[in-house]
Coordinates of C-alpha atoms in Angstrom, one line a residue:
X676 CA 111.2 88.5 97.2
X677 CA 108.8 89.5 100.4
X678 CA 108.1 92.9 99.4
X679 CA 104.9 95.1 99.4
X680 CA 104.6 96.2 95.9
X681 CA 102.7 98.9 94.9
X682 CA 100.7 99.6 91.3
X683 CA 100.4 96.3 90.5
X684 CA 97.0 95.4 89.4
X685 CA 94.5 93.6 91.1
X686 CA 90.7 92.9 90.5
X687 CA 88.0 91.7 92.3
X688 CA 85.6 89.1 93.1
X689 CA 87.0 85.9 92.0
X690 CA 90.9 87.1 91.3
X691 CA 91.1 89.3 93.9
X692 CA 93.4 90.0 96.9
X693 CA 92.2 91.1 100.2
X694 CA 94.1 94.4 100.1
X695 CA 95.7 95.8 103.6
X696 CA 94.5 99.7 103.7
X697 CA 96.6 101.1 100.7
X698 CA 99.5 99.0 100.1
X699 CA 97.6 97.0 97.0
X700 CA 96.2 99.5 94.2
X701 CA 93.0 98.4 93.2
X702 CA 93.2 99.3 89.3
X703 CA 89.8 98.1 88.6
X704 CA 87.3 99.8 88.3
X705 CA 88.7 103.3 89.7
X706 CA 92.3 103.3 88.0
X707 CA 92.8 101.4 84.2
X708 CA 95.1 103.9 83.0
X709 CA 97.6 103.6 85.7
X710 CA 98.2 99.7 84.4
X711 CA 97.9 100.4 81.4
X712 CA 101.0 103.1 82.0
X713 CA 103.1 100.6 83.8
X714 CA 105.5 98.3 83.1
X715 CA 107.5 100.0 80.9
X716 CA 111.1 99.2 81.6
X717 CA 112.8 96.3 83.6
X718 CA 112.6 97.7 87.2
X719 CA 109.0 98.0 86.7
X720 CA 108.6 94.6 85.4
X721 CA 110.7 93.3 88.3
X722 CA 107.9 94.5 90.7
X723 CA 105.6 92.9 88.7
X724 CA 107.3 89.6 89.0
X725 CA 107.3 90.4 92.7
X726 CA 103.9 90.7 92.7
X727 CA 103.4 87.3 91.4
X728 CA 105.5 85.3 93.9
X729 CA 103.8 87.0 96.6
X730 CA 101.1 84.9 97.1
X731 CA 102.9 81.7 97.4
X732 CA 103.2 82.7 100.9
X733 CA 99.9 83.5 101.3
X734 CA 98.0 84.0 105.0
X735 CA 94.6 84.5 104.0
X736 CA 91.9 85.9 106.4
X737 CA 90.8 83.4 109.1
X738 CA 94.4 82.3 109.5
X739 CA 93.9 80.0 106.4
X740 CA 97.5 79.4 104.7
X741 CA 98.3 76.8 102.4
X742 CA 100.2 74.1 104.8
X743 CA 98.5 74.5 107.8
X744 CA 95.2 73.8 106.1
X745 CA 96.5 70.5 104.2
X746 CA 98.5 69.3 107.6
X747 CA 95.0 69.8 109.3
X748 CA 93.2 68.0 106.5
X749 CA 95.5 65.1 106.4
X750 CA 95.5 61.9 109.2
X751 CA 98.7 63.2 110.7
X752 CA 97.1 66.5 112.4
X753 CA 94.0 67.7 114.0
X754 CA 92.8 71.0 114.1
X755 CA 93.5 71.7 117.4
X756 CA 93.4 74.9 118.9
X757 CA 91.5 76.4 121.7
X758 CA 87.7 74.5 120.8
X759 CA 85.7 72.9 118.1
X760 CA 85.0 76.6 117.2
X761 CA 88.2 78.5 116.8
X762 CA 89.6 78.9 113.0
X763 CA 86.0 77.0 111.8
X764 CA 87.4 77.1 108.2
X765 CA 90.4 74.6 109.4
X766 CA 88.3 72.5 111.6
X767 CA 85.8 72.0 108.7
X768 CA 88.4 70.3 106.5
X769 CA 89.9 68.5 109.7
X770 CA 86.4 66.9 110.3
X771 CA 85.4 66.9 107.1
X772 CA 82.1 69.2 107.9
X773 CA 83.2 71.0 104.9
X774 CA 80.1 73.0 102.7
X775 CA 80.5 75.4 100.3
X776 CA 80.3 78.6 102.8
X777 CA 82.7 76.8 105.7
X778 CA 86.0 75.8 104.8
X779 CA 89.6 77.0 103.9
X780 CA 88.3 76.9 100.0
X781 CA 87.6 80.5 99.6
X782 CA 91.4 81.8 100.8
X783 CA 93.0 78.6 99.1
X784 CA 91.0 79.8 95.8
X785 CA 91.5 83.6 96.1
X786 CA 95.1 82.5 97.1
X787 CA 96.0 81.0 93.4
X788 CA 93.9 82.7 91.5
X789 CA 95.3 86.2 92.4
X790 CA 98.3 85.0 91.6
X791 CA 97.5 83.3 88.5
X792 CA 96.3 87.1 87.4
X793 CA 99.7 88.6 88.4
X794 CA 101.4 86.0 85.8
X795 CA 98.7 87.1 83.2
X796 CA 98.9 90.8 83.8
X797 CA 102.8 90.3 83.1
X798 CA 102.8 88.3 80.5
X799 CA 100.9 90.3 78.4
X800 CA 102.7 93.6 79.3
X801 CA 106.1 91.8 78.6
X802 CA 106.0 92.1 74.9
X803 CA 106.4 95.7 75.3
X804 CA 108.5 96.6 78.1
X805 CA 112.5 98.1 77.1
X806 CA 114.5 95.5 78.5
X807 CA 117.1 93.3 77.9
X808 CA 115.9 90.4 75.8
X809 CA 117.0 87.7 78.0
X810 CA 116.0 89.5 80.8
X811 CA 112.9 89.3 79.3
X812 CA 113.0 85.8 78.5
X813 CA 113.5 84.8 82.0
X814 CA 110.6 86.8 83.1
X815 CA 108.5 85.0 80.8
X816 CA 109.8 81.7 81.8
X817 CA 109.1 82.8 85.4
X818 CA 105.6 83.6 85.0
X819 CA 105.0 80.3 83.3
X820 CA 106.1 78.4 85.9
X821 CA 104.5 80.0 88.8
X822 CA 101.2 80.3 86.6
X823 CA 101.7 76.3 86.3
X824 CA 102.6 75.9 89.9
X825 CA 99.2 77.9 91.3
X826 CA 96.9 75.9 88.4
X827 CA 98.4 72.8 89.9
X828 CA 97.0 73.7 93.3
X829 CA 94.2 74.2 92.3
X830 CA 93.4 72.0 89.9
X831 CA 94.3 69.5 93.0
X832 CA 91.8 71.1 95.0
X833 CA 88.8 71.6 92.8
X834 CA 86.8 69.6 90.5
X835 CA 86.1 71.8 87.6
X836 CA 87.7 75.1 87.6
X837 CA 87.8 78.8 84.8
X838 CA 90.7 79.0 82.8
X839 CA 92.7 82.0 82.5
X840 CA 95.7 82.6 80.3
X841 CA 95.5 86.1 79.9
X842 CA 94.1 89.2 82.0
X843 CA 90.4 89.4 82.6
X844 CA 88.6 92.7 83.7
X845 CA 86.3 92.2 86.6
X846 CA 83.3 93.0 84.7
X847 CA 83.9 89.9 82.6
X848 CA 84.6 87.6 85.8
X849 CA 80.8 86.8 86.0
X850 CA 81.1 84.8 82.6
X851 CA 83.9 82.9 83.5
X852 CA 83.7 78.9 82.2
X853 CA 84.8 76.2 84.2
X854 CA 86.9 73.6 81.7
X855 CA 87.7 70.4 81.9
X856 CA 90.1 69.0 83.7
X857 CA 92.2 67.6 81.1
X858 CA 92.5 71.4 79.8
X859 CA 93.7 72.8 82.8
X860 CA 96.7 70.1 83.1
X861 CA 97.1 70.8 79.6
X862 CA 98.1 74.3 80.1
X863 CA 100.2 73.5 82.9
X864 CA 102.2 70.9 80.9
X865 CA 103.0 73.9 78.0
X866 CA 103.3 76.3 80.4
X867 CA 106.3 74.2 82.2
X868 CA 107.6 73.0 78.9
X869 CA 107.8 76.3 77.6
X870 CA 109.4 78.0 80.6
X871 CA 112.6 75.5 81.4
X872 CA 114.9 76.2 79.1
X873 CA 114.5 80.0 79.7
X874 CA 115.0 79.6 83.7
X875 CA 118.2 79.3 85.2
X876 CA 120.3 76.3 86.4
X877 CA 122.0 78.7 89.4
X878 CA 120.8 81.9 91.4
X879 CA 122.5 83.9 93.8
X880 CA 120.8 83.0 96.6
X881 CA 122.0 86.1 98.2
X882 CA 120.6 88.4 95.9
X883 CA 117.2 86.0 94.1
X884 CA 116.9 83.7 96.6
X885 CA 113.1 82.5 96.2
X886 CA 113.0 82.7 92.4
X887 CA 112.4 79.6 90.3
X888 CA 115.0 77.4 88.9
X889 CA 115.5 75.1 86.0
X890 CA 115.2 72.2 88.5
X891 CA 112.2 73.6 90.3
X892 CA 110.6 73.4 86.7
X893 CA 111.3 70.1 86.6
X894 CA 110.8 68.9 89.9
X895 CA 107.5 70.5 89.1
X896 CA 106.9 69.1 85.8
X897 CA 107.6 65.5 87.4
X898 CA 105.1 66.1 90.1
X899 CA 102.5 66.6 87.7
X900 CA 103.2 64.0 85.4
X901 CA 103.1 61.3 88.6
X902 CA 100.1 63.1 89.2
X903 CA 98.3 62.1 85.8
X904 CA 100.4 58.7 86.2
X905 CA 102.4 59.6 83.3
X906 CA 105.5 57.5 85.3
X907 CA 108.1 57.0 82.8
X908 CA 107.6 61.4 82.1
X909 CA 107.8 61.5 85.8
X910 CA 111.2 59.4 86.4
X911 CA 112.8 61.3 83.7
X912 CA 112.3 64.9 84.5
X913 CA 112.5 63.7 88.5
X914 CA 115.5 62.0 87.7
X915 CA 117.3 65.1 85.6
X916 CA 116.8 66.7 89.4
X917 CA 117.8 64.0 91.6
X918 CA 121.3 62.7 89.8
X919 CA 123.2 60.4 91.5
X920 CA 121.0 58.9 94.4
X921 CA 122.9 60.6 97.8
X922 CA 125.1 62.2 95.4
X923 CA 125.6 65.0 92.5
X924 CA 123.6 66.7 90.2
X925 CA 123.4 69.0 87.6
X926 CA 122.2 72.0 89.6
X927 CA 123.9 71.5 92.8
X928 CA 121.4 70.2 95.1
X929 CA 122.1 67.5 97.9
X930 CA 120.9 65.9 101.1
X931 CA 121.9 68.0 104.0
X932 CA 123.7 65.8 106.4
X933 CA 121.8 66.2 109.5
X934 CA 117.9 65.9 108.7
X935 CA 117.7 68.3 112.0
X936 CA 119.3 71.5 110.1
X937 CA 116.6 71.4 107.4
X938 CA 114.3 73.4 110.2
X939 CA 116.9 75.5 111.4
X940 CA 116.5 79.6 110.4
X941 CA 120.1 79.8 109.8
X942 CA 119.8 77.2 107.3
X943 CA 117.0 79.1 104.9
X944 CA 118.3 78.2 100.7
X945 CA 120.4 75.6 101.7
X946 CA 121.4 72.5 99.1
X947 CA 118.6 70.6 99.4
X948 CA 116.2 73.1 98.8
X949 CA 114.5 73.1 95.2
X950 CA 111.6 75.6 95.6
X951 CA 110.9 77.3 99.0
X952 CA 108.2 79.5 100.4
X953 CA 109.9 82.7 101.7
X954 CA 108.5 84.3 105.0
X955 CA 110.1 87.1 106.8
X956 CA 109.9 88.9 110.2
X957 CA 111.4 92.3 108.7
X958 CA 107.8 93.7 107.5
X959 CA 106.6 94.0 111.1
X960 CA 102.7 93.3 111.0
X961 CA 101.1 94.5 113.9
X962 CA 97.1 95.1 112.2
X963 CA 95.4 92.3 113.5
X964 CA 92.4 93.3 111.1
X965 CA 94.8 92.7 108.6
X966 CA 95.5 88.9 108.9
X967 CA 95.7 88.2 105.0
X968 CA 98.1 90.8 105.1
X969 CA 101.0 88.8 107.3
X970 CA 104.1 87.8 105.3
X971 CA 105.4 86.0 108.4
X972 CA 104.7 82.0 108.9
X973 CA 101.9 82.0 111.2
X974 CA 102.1 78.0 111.5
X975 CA 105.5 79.2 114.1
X976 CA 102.6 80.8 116.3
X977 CA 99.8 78.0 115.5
X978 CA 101.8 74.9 116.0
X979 CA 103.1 75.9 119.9
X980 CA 101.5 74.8 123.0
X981 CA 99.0 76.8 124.1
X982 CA 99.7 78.4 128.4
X983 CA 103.0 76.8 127.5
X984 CA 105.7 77.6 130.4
X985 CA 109.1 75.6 131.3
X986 CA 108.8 74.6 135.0
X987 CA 112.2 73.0 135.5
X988 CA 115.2 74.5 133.2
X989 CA 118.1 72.3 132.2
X990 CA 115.7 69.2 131.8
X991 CA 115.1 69.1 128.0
X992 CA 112.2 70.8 127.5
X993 CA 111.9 72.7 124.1
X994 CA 112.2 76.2 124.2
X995 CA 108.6 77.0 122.5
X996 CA 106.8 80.2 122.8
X997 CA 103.3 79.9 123.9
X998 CA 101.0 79.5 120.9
X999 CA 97.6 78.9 120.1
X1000 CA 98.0 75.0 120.1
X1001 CA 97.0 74.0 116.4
X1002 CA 98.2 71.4 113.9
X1003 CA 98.5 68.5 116.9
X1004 CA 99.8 65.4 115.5
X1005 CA 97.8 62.6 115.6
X1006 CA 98.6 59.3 117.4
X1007 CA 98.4 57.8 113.9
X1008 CA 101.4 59.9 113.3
X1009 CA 103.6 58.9 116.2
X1010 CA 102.8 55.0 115.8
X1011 CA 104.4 55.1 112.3
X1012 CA 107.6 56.6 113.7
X1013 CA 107.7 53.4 115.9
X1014 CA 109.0 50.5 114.4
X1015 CA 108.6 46.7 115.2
X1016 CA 111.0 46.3 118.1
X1017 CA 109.6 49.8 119.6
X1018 CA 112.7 51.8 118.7
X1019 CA 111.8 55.0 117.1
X1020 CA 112.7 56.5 113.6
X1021 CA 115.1 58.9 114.4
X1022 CA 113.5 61.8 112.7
X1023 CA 111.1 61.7 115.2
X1024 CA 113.4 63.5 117.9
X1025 CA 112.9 66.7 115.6
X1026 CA 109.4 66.7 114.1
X1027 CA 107.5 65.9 117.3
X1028 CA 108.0 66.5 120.7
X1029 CA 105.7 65.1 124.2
X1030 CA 104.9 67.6 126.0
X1031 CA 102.7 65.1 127.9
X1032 CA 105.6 63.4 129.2
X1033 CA 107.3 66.6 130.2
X1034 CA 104.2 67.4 132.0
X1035 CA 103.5 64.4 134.0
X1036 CA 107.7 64.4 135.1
X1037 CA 106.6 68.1 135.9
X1038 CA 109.5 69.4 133.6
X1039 CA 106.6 71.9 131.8
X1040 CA 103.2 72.6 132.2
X1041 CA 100.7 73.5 129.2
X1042 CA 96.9 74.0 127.9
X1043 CA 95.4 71.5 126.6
X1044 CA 94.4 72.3 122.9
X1045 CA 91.0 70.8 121.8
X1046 CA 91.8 67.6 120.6
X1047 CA 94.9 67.1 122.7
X1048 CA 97.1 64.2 122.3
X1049 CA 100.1 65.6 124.1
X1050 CA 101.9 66.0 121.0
X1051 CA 103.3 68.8 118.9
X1052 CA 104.9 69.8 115.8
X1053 CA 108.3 70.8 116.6
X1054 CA 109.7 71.5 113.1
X1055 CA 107.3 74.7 113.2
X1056 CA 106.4 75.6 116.8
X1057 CA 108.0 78.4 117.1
X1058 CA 110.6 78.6 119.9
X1059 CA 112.0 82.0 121.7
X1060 CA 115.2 82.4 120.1
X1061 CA 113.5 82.9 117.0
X1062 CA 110.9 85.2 118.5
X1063 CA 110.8 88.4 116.3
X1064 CA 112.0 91.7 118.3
X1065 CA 111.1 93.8 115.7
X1066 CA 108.3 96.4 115.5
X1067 CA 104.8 94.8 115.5
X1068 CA 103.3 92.2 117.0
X1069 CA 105.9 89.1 117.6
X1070 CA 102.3 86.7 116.5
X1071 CA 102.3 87.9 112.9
X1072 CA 106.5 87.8 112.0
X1073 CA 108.2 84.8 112.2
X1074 CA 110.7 84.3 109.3
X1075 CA 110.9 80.0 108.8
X1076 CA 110.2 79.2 105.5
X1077 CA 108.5 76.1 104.0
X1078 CA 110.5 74.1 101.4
X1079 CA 107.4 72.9 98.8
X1080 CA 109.9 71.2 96.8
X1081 CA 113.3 69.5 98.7
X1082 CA 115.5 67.0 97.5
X1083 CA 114.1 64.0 100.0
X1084 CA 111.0 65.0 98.6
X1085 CA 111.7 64.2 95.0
X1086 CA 113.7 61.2 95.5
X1087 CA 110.7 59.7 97.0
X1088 CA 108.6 60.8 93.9
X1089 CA 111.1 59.8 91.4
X1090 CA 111.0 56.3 93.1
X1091 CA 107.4 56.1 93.3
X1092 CA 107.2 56.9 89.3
X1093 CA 109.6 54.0 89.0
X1094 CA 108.0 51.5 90.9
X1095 CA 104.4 52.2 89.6
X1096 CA 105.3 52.4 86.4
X1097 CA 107.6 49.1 86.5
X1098 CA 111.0 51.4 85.5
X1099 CA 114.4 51.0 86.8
X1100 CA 113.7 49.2 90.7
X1101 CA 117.6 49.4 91.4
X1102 CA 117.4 53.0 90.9
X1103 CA 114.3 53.2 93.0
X1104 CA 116.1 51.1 95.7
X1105 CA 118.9 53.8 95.7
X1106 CA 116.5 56.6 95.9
X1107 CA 114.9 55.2 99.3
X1108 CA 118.2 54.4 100.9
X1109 CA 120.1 57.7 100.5
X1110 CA 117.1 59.0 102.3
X1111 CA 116.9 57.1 104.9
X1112 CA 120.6 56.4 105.3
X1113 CA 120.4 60.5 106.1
X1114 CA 119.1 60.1 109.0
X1115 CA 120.7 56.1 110.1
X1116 CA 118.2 53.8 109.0
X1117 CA 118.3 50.7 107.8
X1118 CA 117.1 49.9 103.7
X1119 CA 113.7 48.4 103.4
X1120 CA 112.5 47.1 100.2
X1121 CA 111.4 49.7 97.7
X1122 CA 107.6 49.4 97.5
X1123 CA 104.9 51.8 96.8
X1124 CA 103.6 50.9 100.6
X1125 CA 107.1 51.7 101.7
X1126 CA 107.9 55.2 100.1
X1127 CA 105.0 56.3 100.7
X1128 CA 105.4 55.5 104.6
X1129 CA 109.1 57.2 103.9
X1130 CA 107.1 60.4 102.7
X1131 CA 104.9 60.0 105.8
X1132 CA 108.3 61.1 108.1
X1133 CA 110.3 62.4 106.3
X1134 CA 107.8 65.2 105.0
X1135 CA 105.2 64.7 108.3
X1136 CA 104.1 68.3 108.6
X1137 CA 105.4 70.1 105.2
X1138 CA 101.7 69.7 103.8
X1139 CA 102.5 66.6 101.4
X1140 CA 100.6 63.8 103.1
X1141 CA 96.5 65.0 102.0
X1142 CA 97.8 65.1 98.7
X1143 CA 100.4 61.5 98.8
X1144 CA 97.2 60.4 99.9
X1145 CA 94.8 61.5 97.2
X1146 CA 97.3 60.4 94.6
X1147 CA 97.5 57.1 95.9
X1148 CA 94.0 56.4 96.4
X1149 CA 94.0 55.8 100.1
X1150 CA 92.3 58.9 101.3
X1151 CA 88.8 57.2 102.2
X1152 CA 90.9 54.4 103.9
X1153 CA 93.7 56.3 105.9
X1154 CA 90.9 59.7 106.8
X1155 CA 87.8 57.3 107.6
X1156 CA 88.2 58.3 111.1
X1157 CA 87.9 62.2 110.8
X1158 CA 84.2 61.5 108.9
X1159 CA 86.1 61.2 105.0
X1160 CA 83.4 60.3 102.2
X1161 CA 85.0 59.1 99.3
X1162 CA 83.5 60.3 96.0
X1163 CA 82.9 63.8 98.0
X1164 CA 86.5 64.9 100.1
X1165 CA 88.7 64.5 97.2
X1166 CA 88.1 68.1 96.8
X1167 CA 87.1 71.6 97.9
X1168 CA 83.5 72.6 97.2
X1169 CA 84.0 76.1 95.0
X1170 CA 83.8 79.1 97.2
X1171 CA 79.9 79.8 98.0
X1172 CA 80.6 83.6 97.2
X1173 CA 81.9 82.6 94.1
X1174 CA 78.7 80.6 92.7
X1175 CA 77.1 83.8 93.5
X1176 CA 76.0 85.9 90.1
X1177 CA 78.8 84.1 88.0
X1178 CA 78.3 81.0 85.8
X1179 CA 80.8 78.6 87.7
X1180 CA 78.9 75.4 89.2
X1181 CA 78.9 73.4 92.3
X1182 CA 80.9 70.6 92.0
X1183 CA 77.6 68.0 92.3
X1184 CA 78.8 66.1 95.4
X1185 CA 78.5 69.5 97.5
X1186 CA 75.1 70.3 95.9

């Protein structure tokens, strides 16, 4: 699905994507009639749909992508990097010094909202295309859900935000409404709704590898509805994912046996991925003016050591690449790994590694990041053998992917739903124990407290924790220490550029 497509239709201002030289046509102002021309059969279409997945993997400029901002955000990461200065847009979030000019708001807004334009542009050229009608259907059903899945982000990010269901010149942009919020989860609920049925139980991973499921629709729909704390919704459309607790399902998902393998390359579309966020080290970026542009996962390059070299071979010390040191993990994160009797969970061993350690045995030697606790993020910092040897430069093309929706992940939610909303608590019990049977440890009661630590390591790094957080109403509790005010760092102030000759409005608490 990582292509570059070309004629695909993008405007400016508040939709817009930050286009790299040519390989985005810019239709408005300077070429209507070329849209207006397109999509006329199914391969066209196709590149349309393209289009639209391509921002879920979105590096905006300033290095601002999607999971490295929430990880920073979040009491399991700092900033890091090289000072208080470098990447400002993530250290405002980190230290809550956020303001409507400094933060990751504008990329994370630009991010959805360009694709949320791609869904529209296709919808409302599907209609008309000569294709195969369910061909067509599934296209429909695909735009639905990814136009529900960007709305989602963003309606988790922002207070109030505009509303589009259908293609929007630029010269209209400035009139834009912001709606309620209740609207906006409306649509997302019909849009959903409307596109299961029409999405597919099975793809070829080989061949549509990327594309949304029936059970990412779903999985989706459940996340939304424990979002609204709608739990008996949520259990039933989680459930229709999950199946048998450690067991079957309908659309052949399942807990891969070693937790470890989830972060391997090799292991990209495996069974316990729902919905995952495809990068690759095949379009060899080497334009660092062109940051936005990247399709490879820069958090490989952000989350190793910075001045990172292996002293002693044969000693255990990771084989990391030297990085730019971001996304350290938090002492706060390694204390929950440790339980009572000081043993450690034992998906600890491959989330974080301590480099400080290695140091003072003189196994490896390092640079201190800003913010250095000795710690780092080992499911993403990226390591030699995976070290891109194509063209370009190595920094901008690494090829892990993120899963945004896993099987761990929505047993957890599924058993959250059903212990918040007083449903089936053997069920829930059986939820929390496959997962942490996965990885050899023993039950613990199914509480809210409880899953929601399970989330904490099982997901620690994936960019779920800012938002467990928000949803359980523990963010002014848990974030306290990085300068959280509650009532204000729930969300994202709207994008100071954006306020600018339109009629959206600050949200008040950043006024």
């Amino acid at each position: 699905m990582k292509k570059i497509i070309k004629y695909i239709a993008v405007v400016v201002s508040t939709v817009t994507l930050t286009a790299c030289s040519d390989d985005f046509l810019e239709v408005e102002p300077r070429g209507q009639s070329l849209e207006s021309n397109y999509y006329r059969n199914a391969e066209e279409a196709y590149n349309g749909l393209v289009a639209a997945y391509d921002p879920i993997g979105w590096v905006g400029q300033n290095y601002v992508a999607k999971e490295f901002a929430l990880n920073a955000a979040s009491d399991d990461f700092y900033a890091g990097g090289g000072n208080s200065q470098d990447v400002p847009a993530i250290q405002a979030w980190s230290n809550y010094t956020l303001d409507p000019a400094t933060g990751p708001q504008e990329e994370l807004w630009r991010r959805s909202y360009s694709g949320i334009y791609r869904t529209n542009v296709l919808l409302s050229k599907l209609p008309n295309t000569e294709m195969d009608e369910q061909l067509r259907s599934r296209f429909e059903a695909e735009m639905k859900f990814l136009r529900a899945y960007y709305y989602f982000d963003l309606i988790r990010l922002f207070e109030r935000i505009p509303l589009f269901t259908e293609p929007v010149a630029a010269s209209e942009l400035g009139n834009a409404m912001q709606v309620d919020r209740a609207e906006v989860f409306a649509q997302i609920e019909q849009d959903l709704t409307e596109a299961i049925p029409n999405l597919p139980t099975q793809i070829d991973a080989a061949t549509e590898a990327g594309r949304a499921t029936q059970g990412a629709g779903k999985a989706l729909l459940g996340k939304v509805y424990l979002h609204l704390e709608k739990f008996g919704e949520a259990a039933q459309q989680l459930s229709d994912v999950n199946g048998t607790p450690g067991g079957t399902n309908q659309y052949g998902y399942k807990l891969l046996e070693n937790f470890g393998d989830l972060f391997e390359n090799e292991n990209q579309f495996n069974e316990e991925s729902i919905f995952e966020v495809i990068h690759t080290s095949a379009s060899n970026w080497g334009d660092w003016d062109c940051i936005g542009c990247t399709e490879g996962n820069l958090l490989n390059q952000m989350s190793a050591p910075r001045g990172y070299n292996i002293l002693q071979q044969g000693k255990g010390a990771p084989d990391f690449i030297a990085g730019w040191g971001f996304n350290i993990p938090t002492e706060k994160l390694v204390d929950a790994f440790i339980y009572n009797d000081g043993s450690y969970d034992n998906r600890y061993k491959y989330t974080i590694s301590n480099l400080d350690s290695l140091e003072q045995a003189g196994i490896i030697s390092y640079e201190e990041s800003y913010q250095d606790t000795g710690y780092f993020l080992k499911k993403f910092a990226g390591e030699q053998e995976d070290r891109s040897t194509g063209g370009g430069n190595f920094e901008l093309n690494w090829s892990q992917n993120f899963y945004d929706i896993r099987l761990a992940d929505t047993y957890l939610l599924e058993a959250e739903a059903l212990v918040r909303g007083g449903g089936d608590t053997n069920r829930a019990q059986a939820l929390l124990d496959a997962v942490r049977n996965r990885v050899g440890e023993e039950s613990v009661p199914a509480t809210f407290e409880n899953i929601l630590r399970e989330r904490r390591l099982e997901l620690a790094g994936e960019g779920h924790r800012w938002f467990d957080l928000q949803r359980a109403g523990l963010a002014a509790q848990y974030l306290e220490f990085k300068g959280y005010v509650e009532g204000k760092h729930d969300k994202l102030p709207i994008p100071l550029q954006d306020l600018t000759n339109t009629q959206l409005e600050q949200d008040p608490a950043y006024q």
